[in-house]
mmCIF file of C-alpha atoms in Angstrom:
data_model
loop_
_atom_site.group_PDB
_atom_site.id
_atom_site.type_symbol
_atom_site.label_atom_id
_atom_site.label_comp_id
_atom_site.label_asym_id
_atom_site.label_seq_id
_atom_site.Cartn_x
_atom_site.Cartn_y
_atom_site.Cartn_z
ATOM 1 C CA ASP A 53 115.241 78.803 104.538
ATOM 2 C CA ALA A 54 112.106 78.293 102.472
ATOM 3 C CA LYS A 55 112.110 79.369 98.826
ATOM 4 C CA THR A 56 109.407 81.942 98.227
ATOM 5 C CA THR A 57 107.697 83.074 95.055
ATOM 6 C CA GLN A 58 106.100 86.486 94.625
ATOM 7 C CA PRO A 59 104.688 88.345 91.640
ATOM 8 C CA PRO A 60 107.234 90.832 90.324
ATOM 9 C CA SER A 61 104.913 93.812 90.421
ATOM 10 C CA MET A 62 101.461 94.998 91.447
ATOM 11 C CA ASP A 63 99.497 98.222 91.284
ATOM 12 C CA CYS A 64 97.030 99.423 93.884
ATOM 13 C CA ALA A 65 94.803 102.497 93.961
ATOM 14 C CA GLU A 66 95.441 104.875 96.825
ATOM 15 C CA GLY A 67 93.059 104.218 99.706
ATOM 16 C CA ARG A 68 92.290 100.691 98.624
ATOM 17 C CA ALA A 69 93.551 97.496 100.237
ATOM 18 C CA ALA A 70 96.739 96.072 98.799
ATOM 19 C CA ASN A 71 96.882 92.271 98.897
ATOM 20 C CA LEU A 72 100.342 90.877 98.242
ATOM 21 C CA PRO A 73 100.590 87.108 97.771
ATOM 22 C CA CYS A 74 103.511 84.841 98.520
ATOM 23 C CA ASN A 75 103.975 81.141 97.840
ATOM 24 C CA HIS A 76 106.245 79.204 100.187
ATOM 25 C CA SER A 77 105.354 75.583 99.538
ATOM 26 C CA THR A 78 108.665 74.255 100.929
ATOM 27 C CA ILE A 79 108.403 76.024 104.256
ATOM 28 C CA SER A 80 109.277 73.800 107.202
ATOM 29 C CA GLY A 81 107.373 73.507 110.447
ATOM 30 C CA ASN A 82 109.639 75.773 112.456
ATOM 31 C CA GLU A 83 109.965 78.522 109.882
ATOM 32 C CA TYR A 84 108.119 81.764 110.371
ATOM 33 C CA VAL A 85 106.887 83.846 107.450
ATOM 34 C CA TYR A 86 108.377 87.346 107.613
ATOM 35 C CA TRP A 87 107.514 90.356 105.523
ATOM 36 C CA TYR A 88 109.866 93.269 105.009
ATOM 37 C CA ARG A 89 109.695 96.139 102.572
ATOM 38 C CA GLN A 90 112.263 98.476 101.113
ATOM 39 C CA ILE A 91 111.438 101.925 99.914
ATOM 40 C CA HIS A 92 113.847 103.240 97.311
ATOM 41 C CA SER A 93 117.207 104.279 98.797
ATOM 42 C CA GLN A 94 116.215 103.330 102.335
ATOM 43 C CA GLY A 95 116.978 100.353 104.551
ATOM 44 C CA PRO A 96 114.575 97.412 104.742
ATOM 45 C CA GLN A 97 111.677 97.861 107.116
ATOM 46 C CA TYR A 98 110.137 95.026 109.103
ATOM 47 C CA ILE A 99 106.381 94.743 108.625
ATOM 48 C CA ILE A 100 105.029 91.597 110.273
ATOM 49 C CA HIS A 101 105.707 87.912 110.841
ATOM 50 C CA GLY A 102 103.722 84.815 111.735
ATOM 51 C CA LEU A 103 103.898 81.050 112.093
ATOM 52 C CA LYS A 104 100.453 79.666 111.389
ATOM 53 C CA ASN A 105 97.880 82.000 112.855
ATOM 54 C CA ASN A 106 96.789 85.183 111.183
ATOM 55 C CA GLU A 107 98.511 88.239 112.562
ATOM 56 C CA THR A 108 97.704 91.940 112.607
ATOM 57 C CA ASN A 109 99.663 94.959 113.703
ATOM 58 C CA GLU A 110 99.475 98.692 113.106
ATOM 59 C CA MET A 111 100.985 98.356 109.658
ATOM 60 C CA ALA A 112 99.399 95.301 108.110
ATOM 61 C CA SER A 113 97.656 91.950 108.409
ATOM 62 C CA LEU A 114 99.154 88.604 107.532
ATOM 63 C CA ILE A 115 96.937 85.756 106.424
ATOM 64 C CA ILE A 116 98.619 82.324 106.321
ATOM 65 C CA THR A 117 96.795 79.407 104.717
ATOM 66 C CA GLU A 118 96.076 76.397 106.874
ATOM 67 C CA ASP A 119 98.611 74.252 104.993
ATOM 68 C CA ARG A 120 101.171 77.089 105.365
ATOM 69 C CA LYS A 121 102.091 76.909 101.709
ATOM 70 C CA SER A 122 101.134 80.477 100.988
ATOM 71 C CA SER A 123 100.346 83.750 102.675
ATOM 72 C CA THR A 124 98.971 87.181 101.885
ATOM 73 C CA LEU A 125 100.099 90.497 103.259
ATOM 74 C CA ILE A 126 97.292 93.028 103.452
ATOM 75 C CA LEU A 127 97.836 96.764 103.673
ATOM 76 C CA PRO A 128 94.295 97.858 104.497
ATOM 77 C CA HIS A 129 94.400 101.410 103.128
ATOM 78 C CA ALA A 130 97.378 101.865 100.836
ATOM 79 C CA THR A 131 98.995 105.290 100.624
ATOM 80 C CA LEU A 132 101.589 106.652 98.228
ATOM 81 C CA ARG A 133 104.211 106.102 100.926
ATOM 82 C CA ASP A 134 103.550 102.371 100.715
ATOM 83 C CA THR A 135 105.142 102.259 97.261
ATOM 84 C CA ALA A 136 108.078 99.908 97.816
ATOM 85 C CA VAL A 137 109.475 96.461 97.114
ATOM 86 C CA TYR A 138 107.913 93.910 99.452
ATOM 87 C CA TYR A 139 109.813 90.776 100.436
ATOM 88 C CA CYS A 140 108.355 87.593 101.854
ATOM 89 C CA ILE A 141 110.851 85.233 103.463
ATOM 90 C CA GLY A 142 110.739 82.103 105.558
ATOM 91 C CA LEU A 143 113.108 82.039 108.509
ATOM 92 C CA SER A 144 113.825 79.620 111.303
ATOM 93 C CA GLY A 145 115.093 80.987 114.596
ATOM 94 C CA ALA A 146 118.627 79.832 114.077
ATOM 95 C CA GLY A 147 118.889 81.571 110.749
ATOM 96 C CA SER A 148 116.744 84.576 111.384
ATOM 97 C CA TYR A 149 119.623 86.950 110.753
ATOM 98 C CA GLN A 150 120.691 85.398 107.487
ATOM 99 C CA LEU A 151 118.253 87.401 105.438
ATOM 100 C CA THR A 152 118.109 86.384 101.810
ATOM 101 C CA PHE A 153 115.702 88.605 99.971
ATOM 102 C CA GLY A 154 114.429 87.324 96.664
ATOM 103 C CA LYS A 155 113.268 89.736 94.002
ATOM 104 C CA GLY A 156 110.114 90.626 95.940
ATOM 105 C CA THR A 157 107.028 92.433 94.652
ATOM 106 C CA LYS A 158 107.271 96.018 93.496
ATOM 107 C CA LEU A 159 104.061 97.616 94.744
ATOM 108 C CA SER A 160 103.095 100.862 93.075
ATOM 109 C CA VAL A 161 100.333 102.822 94.775
ATOM 110 C CA ILE A 162 98.551 104.949 92.192
ATOM 111 C CA PRO A 163 96.888 108.269 93.126
ATOM 112 C CA ASP B 107 109.797 102.852 117.695
ATOM 113 C CA VAL B 108 113.267 101.461 117.352
ATOM 114 C CA LYS B 109 115.664 103.880 115.809
ATOM 115 C CA VAL B 110 118.832 102.698 114.133
ATOM 116 C CA THR B 111 120.945 105.616 113.007
ATOM 117 C CA GLN B 112 123.838 105.411 110.598
ATOM 118 C CA SER B 113 126.182 108.343 110.748
ATOM 119 C CA SER B 114 126.400 109.062 107.024
ATOM 120 C CA ARG B 115 124.010 108.587 104.119
ATOM 121 C CA TYR B 116 126.675 109.067 101.461
ATOM 122 C CA LEU B 117 130.448 108.686 101.609
ATOM 123 C CA VAL B 118 133.117 108.974 98.947
ATOM 124 C CA LYS B 119 136.563 107.609 99.807
ATOM 125 C CA ARG B 120 139.752 106.893 97.949
ATOM 126 C CA THR B 121 141.307 103.491 97.466
ATOM 127 C CA GLY B 122 143.516 102.585 100.410
ATOM 128 C CA GLU B 123 141.820 104.873 102.909
ATOM 129 C CA LYS B 124 140.653 103.550 106.264
ATOM 130 C CA VAL B 125 136.903 104.011 106.502
ATOM 131 C CA PHE B 126 134.698 104.032 109.591
ATOM 132 C CA LEU B 127 130.953 103.472 109.382
ATOM 133 C CA GLU B 128 129.096 104.166 112.597
ATOM 134 C CA CYS B 129 125.759 102.807 113.754
ATOM 135 C CA VAL B 130 123.780 103.602 116.897
ATOM 136 C CA GLN B 131 120.535 102.050 118.138
ATOM 137 C CA ASP B 132 118.371 103.446 120.894
ATOM 138 C CA MET B 133 116.352 100.433 122.047
ATOM 139 C CA ASP B 134 118.861 98.554 124.183
ATOM 140 C CA HIS B 135 119.061 95.760 121.617
ATOM 141 C CA GLU B 136 121.666 93.120 122.287
ATOM 142 C CA ASN B 137 122.325 92.056 118.710
ATOM 143 C CA MET B 138 123.715 94.283 115.989
ATOM 144 C CA PHE B 139 124.605 93.504 112.402
ATOM 145 C CA TRP B 140 126.327 94.905 109.365
ATOM 146 C CA TYR B 141 125.158 93.964 105.869
ATOM 147 C CA ARG B 142 126.007 95.139 102.419
ATOM 148 C CA GLN B 143 123.457 95.258 99.639
ATOM 149 C CA ASP B 144 124.388 95.087 95.981
ATOM 150 C CA PRO B 145 122.156 94.829 92.893
ATOM 151 C CA GLY B 146 121.667 91.228 91.903
ATOM 152 C CA LEU B 147 123.416 89.936 95.038
ATOM 153 C CA GLY B 148 120.889 90.986 97.656
ATOM 154 C CA LEU B 149 121.777 91.386 101.321
ATOM 155 C CA ARG B 150 124.985 89.807 102.564
ATOM 156 C CA LEU B 151 125.966 89.595 106.208
ATOM 157 C CA ILE B 152 129.432 90.974 106.978
ATOM 158 C CA TYR B 153 129.697 90.811 110.779
ATOM 159 C CA PHE B 154 127.419 90.642 113.775
ATOM 160 C CA SER B 155 127.664 91.052 117.506
ATOM 161 C CA TYR B 156 125.666 89.457 120.318
ATOM 162 C CA ASP B 157 127.098 91.576 123.089
ATOM 163 C CA VAL B 158 129.549 94.292 123.925
ATOM 164 C CA LYS B 159 133.066 93.415 122.808
ATOM 165 C CA MET B 160 131.804 90.281 121.069
ATOM 166 C CA LYS B 161 131.813 89.794 117.328
ATOM 167 C CA GLU B 162 131.147 87.018 114.870
ATOM 168 C CA LYS B 163 132.006 86.754 111.196
ATOM 169 C CA GLY B 164 129.187 86.685 108.716
ATOM 170 C CA ASP B 165 129.351 85.470 105.144
ATOM 171 C CA ILE B 166 131.767 88.052 103.731
ATOM 172 C CA PRO B 167 134.063 89.394 106.493
ATOM 173 C CA GLU B 168 137.203 89.733 104.382
ATOM 174 C CA GLY B 169 138.467 93.288 104.225
ATOM 175 C CA TYR B 170 136.293 94.407 107.144
ATOM 176 C CA SER B 171 136.529 94.574 110.906
ATOM 177 C CA VAL B 172 134.084 95.718 113.580
ATOM 178 C CA SER B 173 134.089 97.259 116.990
ATOM 179 C CA ARG B 174 131.471 97.186 119.729
ATOM 180 C CA GLU B 175 132.678 99.025 122.805
ATOM 181 C CA LYS B 176 129.203 100.081 123.942
ATOM 182 C CA LYS B 177 125.916 98.235 123.644
ATOM 183 C CA GLU B 178 124.266 100.882 121.515
ATOM 184 C CA ARG B 179 127.096 101.403 119.028
ATOM 185 C CA PHE B 180 128.491 99.082 116.367
ATOM 186 C CA SER B 181 131.189 100.290 114.002
ATOM 187 C CA LEU B 182 132.259 98.792 110.692
ATOM 188 C CA ILE B 183 135.836 99.435 109.619
ATOM 189 C CA LEU B 184 137.254 99.064 106.153
ATOM 190 C CA GLU B 185 140.957 98.725 106.854
ATOM 191 C CA SER B 186 142.059 99.679 103.343
ATOM 192 C CA ALA B 187 139.153 100.572 101.101
ATOM 193 C CA SER B 188 139.010 99.043 97.655
ATOM 194 C CA THR B 189 136.732 99.731 94.703
ATOM 195 C CA ASN B 190 134.943 96.392 95.152
ATOM 196 C CA GLN B 191 133.743 97.658 98.518
ATOM 197 C CA THR B 192 131.602 100.275 96.810
ATOM 198 C CA SER B 193 128.152 99.358 98.063
ATOM 199 C CA MET B 194 125.170 100.202 100.248
ATOM 200 C CA TYR B 195 125.990 99.327 103.852
ATOM 201 C CA LEU B 196 123.138 98.565 106.206
ATOM 202 C CA CYS B 197 123.248 98.331 109.971
ATOM 203 C CA ALA B 198 120.537 96.439 111.858
ATOM 204 C CA SER B 199 119.688 95.491 115.413
ATOM 205 C CA THR B 200 117.421 93.059 117.173
ATOM 206 C CA LEU B 201 116.485 92.102 120.714
ATOM 207 C CA GLY B 202 118.546 88.971 121.147
ATOM 208 C CA GLY B 203 118.715 87.255 124.508
ATOM 209 C CA GLY B 204 117.347 84.023 123.120
ATOM 210 C CA ARG B 205 114.455 85.716 121.365
ATOM 211 C CA LEU B 206 115.378 84.179 118.068
ATOM 212 C CA TYR B 207 112.344 85.350 116.149
ATOM 213 C CA SER B 208 112.553 89.029 117.005
ATOM 214 C CA PRO B 209 112.703 90.998 113.760
ATOM 215 C CA LEU B 210 115.581 93.038 112.454
ATOM 216 C CA HIS B 211 115.382 96.827 112.517
ATOM 217 C CA PHE B 212 117.507 98.521 109.895
ATOM 218 C CA GLY B 213 119.096 101.909 109.537
ATOM 219 C CA ASN B 214 118.681 103.883 106.326
ATOM 220 C CA GLY B 215 122.009 102.798 104.964
ATOM 221 C CA THR B 216 125.300 104.377 103.969
ATOM 222 C CA ARG B 217 126.062 104.471 100.278
ATOM 223 C CA LEU B 218 129.831 104.195 100.054
ATOM 224 C CA THR B 219 131.726 104.916 96.856
ATOM 225 C CA VAL B 220 135.415 104.046 96.692
ATOM 226 C CA THR B 221 137.271 105.687 93.843
#
């Protein structure tokens, strides 16, 4: 699986967009970029995934650069309940269950 | 929405006890998983199952067994609990059936303490 690099922490004002970056320069052609988050004392929650096109769902948008070396997760209107650790990981189909979360980004949404 | 329910949020057991952790999913998912999560070690896969009565070892199966008698239920068994099995245990499920990129849906975890 691709090694990913994320900033350790970020703050975001409530109601504003939260943009969480991730570098994955070693990602291979068949690896998808997945984003999960984990709110304190809860299980990880799937957010979104993509291969090379931008993706949007009811939770977030995922912007992947054309060279696929980095991506940005966008929470369009952050709320206090979005405070969590966000993990970006690269997974190929065969290993998509072998989740290895790095340290992730601790997002704090400030009132 | 997929719901993965773990029977207990917190458990305290004594060394040597047999411990059962239960997990139920309501979306007819074929694949189910058990992980443990420890500070500094991240998520580690214990066992998984692709179908009823089928099971596969993950990375750290020693000291654990599993049971999947029904599609929606996957049980993790600690045959003789030890203090090094104190951890957060997470159950997850996913569609399966060749849909390799379908995401994992997790339960809220069971925090097990073995004294």
